[in-house]
Tab-separated table of C-alpha atoms in Angstrom:
chain	number	residue	atom	x	y	z
A	77	UNK	CA	-46.505	-24.204	-6.633
A	78	UNK	CA	-49.440	-26.723	-5.571
A	79	UNK	CA	-52.002	-25.523	-8.072
A	80	UNK	CA	-48.831	-26.329	-10.741
A	81	UNK	CA	-48.452	-29.108	-9.391
A	82	UNK	CA	-52.721	-29.938	-9.417
A	83	UNK	CA	-52.923	-29.158	-13.151
A	84	UNK	CA	-49.979	-31.021	-13.974
A	85	UNK	CA	-51.608	-34.304	-12.114
A	86	UNK	CA	-54.743	-33.547	-13.537
A	87	UNK	CA	-53.667	-33.196	-17.147
A	88	UNK	CA	-52.265	-36.887	-16.435
A	89	UNK	CA	-55.062	-38.083	-15.077
A	90	UNK	CA	-57.015	-37.051	-18.066
A	91	UNK	CA	-54.847	-38.850	-20.456
A	92	UNK	CA	-54.758	-42.196	-18.587
A	93	UNK	CA	-58.138	-42.101	-18.822
A	94	UNK	CA	-58.458	-41.366	-22.529
A	95	UNK	CA	-55.635	-43.776	-23.240
A	96	UNK	CA	-57.356	-46.960	-21.661
A	97	UNK	CA	-60.968	-45.555	-23.116
A	98	UNK	CA	-61.858	-45.416	-19.460
A	99	UNK	CA	-63.840	-42.540	-18.231
A	100	UNK	CA	-63.566	-40.114	-15.432
A	101	UNK	CA	-66.302	-41.198	-13.509
A	102	UNK	CA	-65.441	-44.969	-13.494
A	103	UNK	CA	-62.274	-44.139	-12.254
A	104	UNK	CA	-60.945	-43.910	-8.433
A	105	UNK	CA	-57.461	-41.724	-7.598
A	106	UNK	CA	-55.726	-42.611	-4.308
A	107	UNK	CA	-53.312	-39.806	-3.345
A	108	UNK	CA	-51.944	-39.528	0.248
A	109	UNK	CA	-51.755	-35.519	-0.033
A	110	UNK	CA	-54.089	-32.636	-0.408
A	111	UNK	CA	-52.716	-32.511	-4.460
A	112	UNK	CA	-53.435	-36.104	-5.108
A	113	UNK	CA	-57.371	-35.421	-4.274
A	114	UNK	CA	-57.826	-32.144	-5.889
A	115	UNK	CA	-56.401	-33.372	-8.609
A	116	UNK	CA	-58.777	-36.344	-8.452
A	117	UNK	CA	-61.590	-34.249	-8.222
A	118	UNK	CA	-60.517	-31.637	-10.884
A	119	UNK	CA	-60.879	-34.401	-12.687
A	120	UNK	CA	-63.915	-36.161	-12.034
A	121	UNK	CA	-63.169	-38.966	-10.650
A	122	UNK	CA	-63.580	-40.224	-7.198
A	123	UNK	CA	-61.023	-40.022	-4.531
A	124	UNK	CA	-59.328	-41.875	-1.426
A	125	UNK	CA	-57.251	-40.706	0.508
A	126	UNK	CA	-54.766	-42.805	1.963
A	127	UNK	CA	-53.972	-41.623	5.616
A	128	UNK	CA	-50.923	-44.675	5.760
A	129	UNK	CA	-49.188	-42.648	3.752
A	130	UNK	CA	-46.832	-39.315	3.460
A	131	UNK	CA	-48.256	-36.833	5.595
A	132	UNK	CA	-47.391	-34.030	5.664
A	133	UNK	CA	-46.560	-32.634	9.160
A	134	UNK	CA	-49.592	-30.812	10.407
A	135	UNK	CA	-51.501	-31.952	7.838
A	136	UNK	CA	-55.119	-33.652	8.454
A	137	UNK	CA	-56.490	-35.864	5.955
A	138	UNK	CA	-60.106	-35.827	6.599
A	139	UNK	CA	-59.780	-32.062	5.538
A	140	UNK	CA	-58.861	-32.973	2.074
A	141	UNK	CA	-62.399	-33.558	1.095
A	142	UNK	CA	-61.850	-37.107	-0.511
A	143	UNK	CA	-64.970	-39.258	-1.350
A	144	UNK	CA	-63.257	-41.549	1.077
A	145	UNK	CA	-60.290	-42.486	3.404
A	146	UNK	CA	-58.203	-45.520	4.056
A	147	UNK	CA	-55.706	-46.482	6.725
A	148	UNK	CA	-54.885	-50.083	4.763
A	149	UNK	CA	-54.387	-50.934	1.358
A	150	UNK	CA	-57.141	-53.710	1.533
A	151	UNK	CA	-59.553	-51.507	2.729
A	152	UNK	CA	-59.925	-50.477	-0.869
A	153	UNK	CA	-61.253	-54.309	-1.326
A	154	UNK	CA	-64.431	-52.938	0.505
A	155	UNK	CA	-65.290	-49.815	-1.258
A	156	UNK	CA	-64.647	-51.228	-4.581
A	157	UNK	CA	-67.148	-53.967	-3.678
A	158	UNK	CA	-69.835	-51.584	-2.575
A	159	UNK	CA	-69.254	-49.127	-4.810
């Protein structure tokens, strides 16, 4: 289910931060699905929706409430420079 996937991903993100000794508030999670964005937000990370990735039919990336939306991987450079 979506809720279970969200919890599983959030726990993975929290573990990654713990293992790397990096605060979730200093981390960014990039995803190409609503579950990715929800998981990143649940883990207190900034989120980036990759609008060029796998987007389920009928989904609108702007509805996912990500902090940023990118249409190409190199657009991450601008986000990193500004934040």
